[in-house]
Amino acid sequence: MKILGIESSCDETGVAIYDSRDGLLAQALHTQVDLHALYGGVVPELASRDHIRLLPALIRQTLSEAALAAADLDAIAYTAGPGLAGALLVGASVAEAMALAAGIPALPVHHLEGHLLSPLLSDDPPVFPFAALLVSGGHTQLMRVAGVGEYELLGETQDDAVGEAFDKTAKILGLGYPGGPQLAALAVRGQSGRFRLPRPMLHSGNLDFSFSGLKTAVFNIVSSPDWQTEWAADLAADFQRAAIEVLTSKALAALEQTGLRALVVAGGVGANTALRAALDAALRRLGARAYYPAPALCTDNGVMIAFAGAQRLMRGETPQGGAAIRVRPRWPLAELASPAASRA
Ligand code: KG4
Ligand code: ZN
């Protein structure tokens, strides 16, 4: 079964072809980072226009690399949400139109399901059931994953996502966009312990998170008259340490609460090496193990969408493509599971 996957939910245009027998056949990825850097964040209208500009060419390139024509595909999977409405509509329109022309089904895919299932593409994949820590620019969630499509929300952020907190803190420290990787690089050069930052909701007794206060604490330090710019690396290190401490502690609590011993870490912040080191060490003490997608699959890409689409088709799901083009900018992942499994 050959599935073309299209990702266009935010600032990456990703296309890939996944074969359920032979694995990944081809992929192409274009990042809009340079386009948005000038504005210090993603400009939705510019994102949509850039997806329109590049998506057809990336699809042609991917098909030609795999030596396939559209008619050779079994389905086209596309990110239908969550994400930016206009950006999602580009991928949805192209996928639905192309599927209609080729006489094959189009399959709407949940972006976070793509992230969540991407570690299954590695040589040493986790087995169901597992816990999952989703840490991206828009989401911070802990889930219990019993199988494809069986997602139970255990806890989530009450305000900013952790990637958003990294990006905002980076901005406060005068770093460029996207801030996460730059803040992480600055933290390596710093020494933690100079600043006392909060660990929001560390002892809340549940698996929810909060990161906006952490970013505000950084803002207050940088705004104080005593602030010295040569402390920036130390502050980055303290911010990262606080964020990682909360993520690690809640991930451990999720494993303890569910009795699971495998933790999948997915989403852009999962690329953070300090987070990986802290999780690996903490999980080892519990006799548990963390699973990560390949570094190239941590941030947004078409491969994870093609793969998630393939998993759904292999479960016998029959997509209702061609009838209408609908996207869901807001779309709780737990809605993919049976209503009884999702938290109100
Ligand atoms: O999953 P993703 O590519 O896009 C969303 O769906 O949001 O995640 C992007 C987020 C951004 O906030 C980015 O700053 C963050 O992931 N990020 C990182 C690192 N690499 C990407 N945050 C911390 N450390 C990193 N190494
Ligand atoms: Zn993402």
mmCIF file of N, CA and C and ligand atoms in Angstrom, residues 9-12 111-112 115 135-139 162-164 166-167 178-181 184 240 267-269 271-273 298-300, ligand 1:
data_model
loop_
_atom_site.group_PDB
_atom_site.id
_atom_site.type_symbol
_atom_site.label_atom_id
_atom_site.label_comp_id
_atom_site.label_asym_id
_atom_site.label_seq_id
_atom_site.Cartn_x
_atom_site.Cartn_y
_atom_site.Cartn_z
ATOM 1 N N SER A 9 0.592 22.184 8.157
ATOM 2 C CA SER A 9 -0.199 22.788 9.228
ATOM 3 C C SER A 9 0.383 24.084 9.772
ATOM 4 N N CYS A 10 1.696 24.287 9.572
ATOM 5 C CA CYS A 10 2.314 25.498 10.136
ATOM 6 C C CYS A 10 3.346 26.063 9.172
ATOM 7 N N ASP A 11 4.631 25.955 9.516
ATOM 8 C CA ASP A 11 5.644 26.620 8.692
ATOM 9 C C ASP A 11 6.592 25.645 7.988
ATOM 10 N N GLU A 12 6.143 24.392 7.823
ATOM 11 C CA GLU A 12 6.921 23.443 7.046
ATOM 12 C C GLU A 12 6.024 22.826 5.981
ATOM 13 N N HIS A 111 -2.496 15.928 13.059
ATOM 14 C CA HIS A 111 -1.069 16.261 13.103
ATOM 15 C C HIS A 111 -0.349 15.591 14.280
ATOM 16 N N LEU A 112 -0.984 15.606 15.456
ATOM 17 C CA LEU A 112 -0.316 15.043 16.638
ATOM 18 C C LEU A 112 -0.243 13.519 16.571
ATOM 19 N N HIS A 115 2.952 12.904 14.819
ATOM 20 C CA HIS A 115 4.097 13.008 15.745
ATOM 21 C C HIS A 115 4.188 11.771 16.645
ATOM 22 N N VAL A 135 5.504 17.178 22.898
ATOM 23 C CA VAL A 135 6.051 18.496 23.250
ATOM 24 C C VAL A 135 6.384 19.274 21.976
ATOM 25 N N SER A 136 5.449 20.140 21.563
ATOM 26 C CA SER A 136 5.677 20.885 20.323
ATOM 27 C C SER A 136 5.479 22.376 20.579
ATOM 28 N N GLY A 137 5.430 23.148 19.496
ATOM 29 C CA GLY A 137 5.234 24.583 19.629
ATOM 30 C C GLY A 137 3.803 24.923 20.034
ATOM 31 N N GLY A 138 2.877 24.027 19.774
ATOM 32 C CA GLY A 138 1.473 24.309 20.062
ATOM 33 C C GLY A 138 0.879 23.427 21.151
ATOM 34 N N HIS A 139 1.567 22.342 21.530
ATOM 35 C CA HIS A 139 0.987 21.381 22.477
ATOM 36 C C HIS A 139 1.983 20.869 23.488
ATOM 37 N N VAL A 162 5.206 24.033 25.848
ATOM 38 C CA VAL A 162 6.609 24.178 26.248
ATOM 39 C C VAL A 162 7.458 24.740 25.091
ATOM 40 N N GLY A 163 7.156 24.359 23.855
ATOM 41 C CA GLY A 163 7.895 24.909 22.706
ATOM 42 C C GLY A 163 7.666 26.416 22.594
ATOM 43 N N GLU A 164 6.426 26.825 22.877
ATOM 44 C CA GLU A 164 6.060 28.248 22.862
ATOM 45 C C GLU A 164 6.859 28.985 23.945
ATOM 46 N N PHE A 166 9.778 28.086 25.161
ATOM 47 C CA PHE A 166 11.158 28.179 24.664
ATOM 48 C C PHE A 166 11.262 29.343 23.666
ATOM 49 N N ASP A 167 10.303 29.417 22.739
ATOM 50 C CA ASP A 167 10.360 30.466 21.707
ATOM 51 C C ASP A 167 10.231 31.868 22.311
ATOM 52 N N PRO A 178 13.344 30.303 14.809
ATOM 53 C CA PRO A 178 12.626 29.816 15.984
ATOM 54 C C PRO A 178 13.569 29.676 17.163
ATOM 55 N N GLY A 179 13.080 30.058 18.331
ATOM 56 C CA GLY A 179 13.959 30.229 19.477
ATOM 57 C C GLY A 179 14.400 28.956 20.168
ATOM 58 N N GLY A 180 13.584 27.892 20.090
ATOM 59 C CA GLY A 180 13.885 26.671 20.846
ATOM 60 C C GLY A 180 15.309 26.174 20.667
ATOM 61 N N PRO A 181 15.707 25.859 19.431
ATOM 62 C CA PRO A 181 17.059 25.330 19.225
ATOM 63 C C PRO A 181 18.139 26.346 19.631
ATOM 64 N N ALA A 184 18.425 26.441 23.412
ATOM 65 C CA ALA A 184 19.100 25.211 23.856
ATOM 66 C C ALA A 184 20.613 25.338 23.634
ATOM 67 N N GLN A 240 15.901 26.298 30.889
ATOM 68 C CA GLN A 240 15.818 24.951 30.313
ATOM 69 C C GLN A 240 15.732 23.898 31.412
ATOM 70 N N GLY A 267 7.381 15.446 18.925
ATOM 71 C CA GLY A 267 7.215 16.886 18.751
ATOM 72 C C GLY A 267 8.567 17.586 18.793
ATOM 73 N N GLY A 268 8.588 18.830 18.313
ATOM 74 C CA GLY A 268 9.839 19.568 18.131
ATOM 75 C C GLY A 268 10.754 19.630 19.345
ATOM 76 N N VAL A 269 10.181 19.822 20.551
ATOM 77 C CA VAL A 269 11.018 19.950 21.749
ATOM 78 C C VAL A 269 11.690 18.604 22.091
ATOM 79 N N ALA A 271 13.515 17.119 20.285
ATOM 80 C CA ALA A 271 14.866 17.155 19.702
ATOM 81 C C ALA A 271 15.882 17.684 20.716
ATOM 82 N N ASN A 272 15.405 18.232 21.829
ATOM 83 C CA ASN A 272 16.294 18.845 22.832
ATOM 84 C C ASN A 272 17.146 17.771 23.539
ATOM 85 N N THR A 273 18.453 17.885 23.400
ATOM 86 C CA THR A 273 19.332 16.817 23.908
ATOM 87 C C THR A 273 19.360 16.785 25.443
ATOM 88 N N CYS A 298 11.561 14.632 14.245
ATOM 89 C CA CYS A 298 11.045 15.291 15.451
ATOM 90 C C CYS A 298 10.192 16.499 15.094
ATOM 91 N N THR A 299 10.683 17.321 14.181
ATOM 92 C CA THR A 299 9.901 18.496 13.784
ATOM 93 C C THR A 299 8.973 18.103 12.624
ATOM 94 N N ASP A 300 8.139 19.046 12.192
ATOM 95 C CA ASP A 300 7.090 18.716 11.227
ATOM 96 C C ASP A 300 7.647 18.177 9.911
HETATM 97 O O1 KG4 B 1 6.568 19.865 16.361
HETATM 98 P P1 KG4 B 1 7.081 21.154 15.853
HETATM 99 O O2 KG4 B 1 8.049 21.127 14.694
HETATM 100 O O3 KG4 B 1 5.934 22.089 15.365
HETATM 101 C C1 KG4 B 1 4.712 22.153 16.001
HETATM 102 O O4 KG4 B 1 3.837 21.307 15.684
HETATM 103 O O5 KG4 B 1 4.610 23.029 16.901
HETATM 104 O O6 KG4 B 1 7.716 21.908 17.112
HETATM 105 C C2 KG4 B 1 8.279 23.183 16.994
HETATM 106 C C3 KG4 B 1 8.705 23.639 18.375
HETATM 107 C C4 KG4 B 1 9.158 25.088 18.405
HETATM 108 O O7 KG4 B 1 8.577 25.723 19.537
HETATM 109 C C5 KG4 B 1 10.671 24.973 18.544
HETATM 110 O O8 KG4 B 1 11.247 26.095 19.169
HETATM 111 C C6 KG4 B 1 10.793 23.726 19.389
HETATM 112 O O9 KG4 B 1 9.818 22.851 18.847
HETATM 113 N N1 KG4 B 1 12.136 23.110 19.310
HETATM 114 C C7 KG4 B 1 12.978 23.008 20.363
HETATM 115 C C8 KG4 B 1 14.158 22.374 19.889
HETATM 116 N N2 KG4 B 1 13.984 22.118 18.546
HETATM 117 C C9 KG4 B 1 12.732 22.566 18.216
HETATM 118 N N3 KG4 B 1 12.836 23.382 21.657
HETATM 119 C C10 KG4 B 1 13.856 23.139 22.483
HETATM 120 N N4 KG4 B 1 15.017 22.559 22.109
HETATM 121 C C11 KG4 B 1 15.211 22.159 20.822
HETATM 122 N N5 KG4 B 1 16.362 21.579 20.468
#
